[in-house]
Short mmCIF file of C-alpha atoms in Angstrom, two decimals:
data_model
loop_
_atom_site.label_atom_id
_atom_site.label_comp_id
_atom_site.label_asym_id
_atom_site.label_seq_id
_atom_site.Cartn_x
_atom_site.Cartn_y
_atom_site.Cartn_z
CA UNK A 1 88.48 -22.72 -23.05
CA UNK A 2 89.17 -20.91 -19.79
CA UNK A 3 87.75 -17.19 -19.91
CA UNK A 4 90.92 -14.46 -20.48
CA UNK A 5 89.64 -12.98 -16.78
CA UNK A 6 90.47 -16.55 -14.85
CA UNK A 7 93.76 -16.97 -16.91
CA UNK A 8 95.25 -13.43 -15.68
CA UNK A 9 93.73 -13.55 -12.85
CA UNK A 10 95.54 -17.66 -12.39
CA UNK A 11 98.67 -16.40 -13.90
CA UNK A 12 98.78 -13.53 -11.22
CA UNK A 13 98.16 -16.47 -8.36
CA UNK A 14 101.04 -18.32 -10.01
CA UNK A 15 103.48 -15.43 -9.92
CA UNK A 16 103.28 -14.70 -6.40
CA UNK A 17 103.53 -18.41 -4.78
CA UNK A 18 106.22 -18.80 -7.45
CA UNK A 19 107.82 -15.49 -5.58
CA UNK A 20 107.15 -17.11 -2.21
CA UNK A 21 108.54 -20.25 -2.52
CA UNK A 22 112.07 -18.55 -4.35
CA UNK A 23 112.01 -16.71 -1.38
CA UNK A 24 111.53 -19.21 1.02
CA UNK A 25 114.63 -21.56 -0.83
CA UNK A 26 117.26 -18.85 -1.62
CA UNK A 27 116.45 -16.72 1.62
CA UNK A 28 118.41 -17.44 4.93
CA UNK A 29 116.21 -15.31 6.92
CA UNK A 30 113.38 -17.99 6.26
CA UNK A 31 115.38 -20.70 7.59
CA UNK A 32 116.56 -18.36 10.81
CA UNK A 33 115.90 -18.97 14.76
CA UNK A 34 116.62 -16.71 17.10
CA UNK A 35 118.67 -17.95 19.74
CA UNK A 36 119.57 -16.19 23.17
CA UNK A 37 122.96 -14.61 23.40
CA UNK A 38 124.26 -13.30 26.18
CA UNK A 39 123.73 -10.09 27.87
CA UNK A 40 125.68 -7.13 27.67
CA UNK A 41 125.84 -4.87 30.70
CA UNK A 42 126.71 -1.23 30.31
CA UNK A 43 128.22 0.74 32.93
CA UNK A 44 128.94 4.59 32.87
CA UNK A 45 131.55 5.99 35.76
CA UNK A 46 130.80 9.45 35.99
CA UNK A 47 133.63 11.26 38.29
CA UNK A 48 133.17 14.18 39.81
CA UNK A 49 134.30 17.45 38.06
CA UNK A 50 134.51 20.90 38.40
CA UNK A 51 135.65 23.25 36.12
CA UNK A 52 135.81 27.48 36.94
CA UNK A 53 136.99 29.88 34.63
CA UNK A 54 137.91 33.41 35.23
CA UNK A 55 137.71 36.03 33.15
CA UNK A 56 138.54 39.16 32.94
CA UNK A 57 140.36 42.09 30.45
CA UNK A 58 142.22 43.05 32.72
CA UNK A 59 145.89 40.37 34.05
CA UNK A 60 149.25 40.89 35.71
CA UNK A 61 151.77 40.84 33.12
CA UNK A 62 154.54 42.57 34.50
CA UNK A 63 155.02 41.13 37.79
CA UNK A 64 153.45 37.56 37.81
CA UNK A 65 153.95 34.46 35.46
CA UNK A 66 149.96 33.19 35.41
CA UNK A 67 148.52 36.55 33.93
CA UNK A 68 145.61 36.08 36.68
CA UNK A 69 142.51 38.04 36.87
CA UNK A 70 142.98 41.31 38.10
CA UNK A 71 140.12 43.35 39.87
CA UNK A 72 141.23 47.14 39.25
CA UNK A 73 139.96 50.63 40.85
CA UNK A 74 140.39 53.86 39.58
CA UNK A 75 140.04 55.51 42.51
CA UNK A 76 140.69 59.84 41.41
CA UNK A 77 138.09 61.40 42.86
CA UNK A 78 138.79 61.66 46.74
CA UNK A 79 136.90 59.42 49.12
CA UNK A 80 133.57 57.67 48.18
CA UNK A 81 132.97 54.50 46.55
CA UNK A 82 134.50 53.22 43.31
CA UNK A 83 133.33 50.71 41.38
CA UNK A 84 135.78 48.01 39.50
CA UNK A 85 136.31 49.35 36.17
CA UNK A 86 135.58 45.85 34.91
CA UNK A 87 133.44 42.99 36.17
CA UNK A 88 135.15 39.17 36.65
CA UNK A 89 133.15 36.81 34.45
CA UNK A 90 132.77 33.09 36.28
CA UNK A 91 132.33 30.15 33.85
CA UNK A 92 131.48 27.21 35.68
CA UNK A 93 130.35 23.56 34.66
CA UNK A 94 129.69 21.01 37.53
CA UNK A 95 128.35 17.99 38.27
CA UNK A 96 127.34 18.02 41.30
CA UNK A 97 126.30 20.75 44.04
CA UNK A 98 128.99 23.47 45.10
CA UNK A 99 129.42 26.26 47.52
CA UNK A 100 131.79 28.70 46.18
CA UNK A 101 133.54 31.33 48.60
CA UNK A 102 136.06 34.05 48.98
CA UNK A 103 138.19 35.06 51.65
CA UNK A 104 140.29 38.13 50.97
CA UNK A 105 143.38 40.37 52.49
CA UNK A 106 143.57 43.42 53.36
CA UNK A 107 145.37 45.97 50.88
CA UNK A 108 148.73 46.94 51.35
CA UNK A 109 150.53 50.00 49.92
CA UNK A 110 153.38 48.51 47.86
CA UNK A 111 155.67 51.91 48.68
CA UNK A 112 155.42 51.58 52.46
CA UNK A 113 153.35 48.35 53.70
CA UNK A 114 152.37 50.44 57.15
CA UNK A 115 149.48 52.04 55.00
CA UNK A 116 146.77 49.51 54.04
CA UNK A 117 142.92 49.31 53.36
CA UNK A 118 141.11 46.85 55.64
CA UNK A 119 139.08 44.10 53.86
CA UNK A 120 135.88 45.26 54.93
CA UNK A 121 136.40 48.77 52.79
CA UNK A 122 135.88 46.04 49.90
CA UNK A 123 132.85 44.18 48.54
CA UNK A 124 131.77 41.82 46.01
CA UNK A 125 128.39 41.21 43.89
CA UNK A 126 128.06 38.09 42.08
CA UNK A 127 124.89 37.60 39.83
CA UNK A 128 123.91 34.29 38.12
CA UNK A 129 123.28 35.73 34.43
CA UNK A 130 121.07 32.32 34.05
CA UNK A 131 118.92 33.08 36.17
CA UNK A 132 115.46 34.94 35.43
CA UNK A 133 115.57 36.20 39.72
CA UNK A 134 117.08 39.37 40.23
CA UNK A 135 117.34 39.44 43.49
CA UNK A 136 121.03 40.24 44.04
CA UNK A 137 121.86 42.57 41.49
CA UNK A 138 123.72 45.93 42.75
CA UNK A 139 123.62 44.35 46.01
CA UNK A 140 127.43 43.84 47.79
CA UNK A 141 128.34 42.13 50.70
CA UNK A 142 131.58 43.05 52.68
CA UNK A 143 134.47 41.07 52.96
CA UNK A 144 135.31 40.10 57.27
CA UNK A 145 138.58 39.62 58.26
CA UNK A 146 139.13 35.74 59.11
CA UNK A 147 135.94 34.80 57.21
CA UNK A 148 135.00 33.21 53.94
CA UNK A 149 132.41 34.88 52.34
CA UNK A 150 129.96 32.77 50.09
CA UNK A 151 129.11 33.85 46.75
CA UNK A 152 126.97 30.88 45.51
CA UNK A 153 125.66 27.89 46.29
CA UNK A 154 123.87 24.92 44.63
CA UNK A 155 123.06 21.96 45.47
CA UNK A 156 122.93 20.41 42.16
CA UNK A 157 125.54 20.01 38.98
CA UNK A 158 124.75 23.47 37.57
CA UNK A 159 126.34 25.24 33.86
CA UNK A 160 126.44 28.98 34.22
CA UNK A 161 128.11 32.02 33.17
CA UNK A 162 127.71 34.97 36.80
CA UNK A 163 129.40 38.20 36.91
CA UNK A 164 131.20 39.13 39.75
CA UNK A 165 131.50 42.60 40.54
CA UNK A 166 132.94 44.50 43.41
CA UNK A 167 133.39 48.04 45.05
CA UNK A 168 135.95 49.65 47.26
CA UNK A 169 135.02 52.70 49.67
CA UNK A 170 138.16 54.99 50.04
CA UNK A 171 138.25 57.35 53.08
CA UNK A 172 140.12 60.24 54.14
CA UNK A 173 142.38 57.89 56.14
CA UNK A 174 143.77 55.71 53.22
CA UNK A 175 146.54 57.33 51.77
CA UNK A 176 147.72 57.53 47.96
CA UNK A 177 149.42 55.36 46.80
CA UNK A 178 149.20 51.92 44.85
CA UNK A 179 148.04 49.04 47.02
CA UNK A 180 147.84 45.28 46.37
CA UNK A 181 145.68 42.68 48.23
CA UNK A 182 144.15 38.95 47.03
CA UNK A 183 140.88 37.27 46.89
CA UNK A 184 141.27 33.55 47.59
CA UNK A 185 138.55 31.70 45.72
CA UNK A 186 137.48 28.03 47.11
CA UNK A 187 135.15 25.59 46.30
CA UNK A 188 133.97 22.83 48.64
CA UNK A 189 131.74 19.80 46.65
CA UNK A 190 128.80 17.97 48.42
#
């Protein structure tokens, strides 16, 4: 009666409406609306932060509780300039733009505190390792009495790792001995 070619292909035609329609009774999503619901508002509160860390190989055990950095000279060979024997390594994360400075004191001789090497015998470099410029690398800057010297400054939230060297230049004038003094580090947000 009916050719095998219109049967299969009629039997075909009957399978998938009779897939449709079982879909369309037994499926909730073919019944579904979508209705409005309401809004969700999201709202981040980002405080301010700072965070410096100091590094070095070198701490105060003996005498002070915090083990804090210590910048250290060797300084055997007579007069001349001595570098640090080890660098200070600044880890800082921020959020927003900094200015960070140092303001030092002079060195005093811990046997007899009438000897002393004025602040301006010492000097810092600090170098951004981030950064591809090398424009202040090997280059120091002299600590003034009664003024804060700036080491960096950004004016956006900034990750980096910098490496803060220094120098002291010994003259015939400073005696031996063992002398202490302090760098005072400060930062000041925008």
């Amino acid at each position: 009666m009916f050719p095998q070619k219109v049967v299969s292909t009629l039997l075909i035609i009957a399978l998938i409406i009779g897939l449709i329609i079982n879909y369309l009774i037994f499926s909730p999503a073919a019944f579904a609306e979508i209705y409005s619901g309401p809004t969700i508002r999201v709202r981040a509160i980002i405080k301010p932060y700072i965070n410096i860390t100091i590094n070095s190989p070198v701490t105060f055990q003996s005498n002070f509780p915090d083990n804090i950095p210590v910048v250290l000279f060797d300084c055997n060979q007579g007069p001349g300039t001595y570098l640090a024997l080890y660098p200070l390594t600044f880890n800082i994360v921020s959020n927003q733009g900094f200015q960070l400075q140092f303001e030092a004191s002079e060195l005093k001789n811990v046997q007899n505190p009438n000897y002393s090497i004025p602040l301006e015998q010492l000097s810092v470099s600090f170098k951004d390792q981030s950064s591809s410029i090398n424009t202040n690398t090997n280059t120091f800057s002299s600590f003034e009495k009664g003024k804060k010297m700036v080491v960096f400054e950004t004016p956006i939230g900034k990750i980096f790792t910098a490496e803060c060297n220094f120098q002291l230049n010994i003259t015939p004038e400073n005696k031996a001995g063992i002398y202490d003094g302090s760098i005072f580090v400060e930062v000041f947000t925008y």
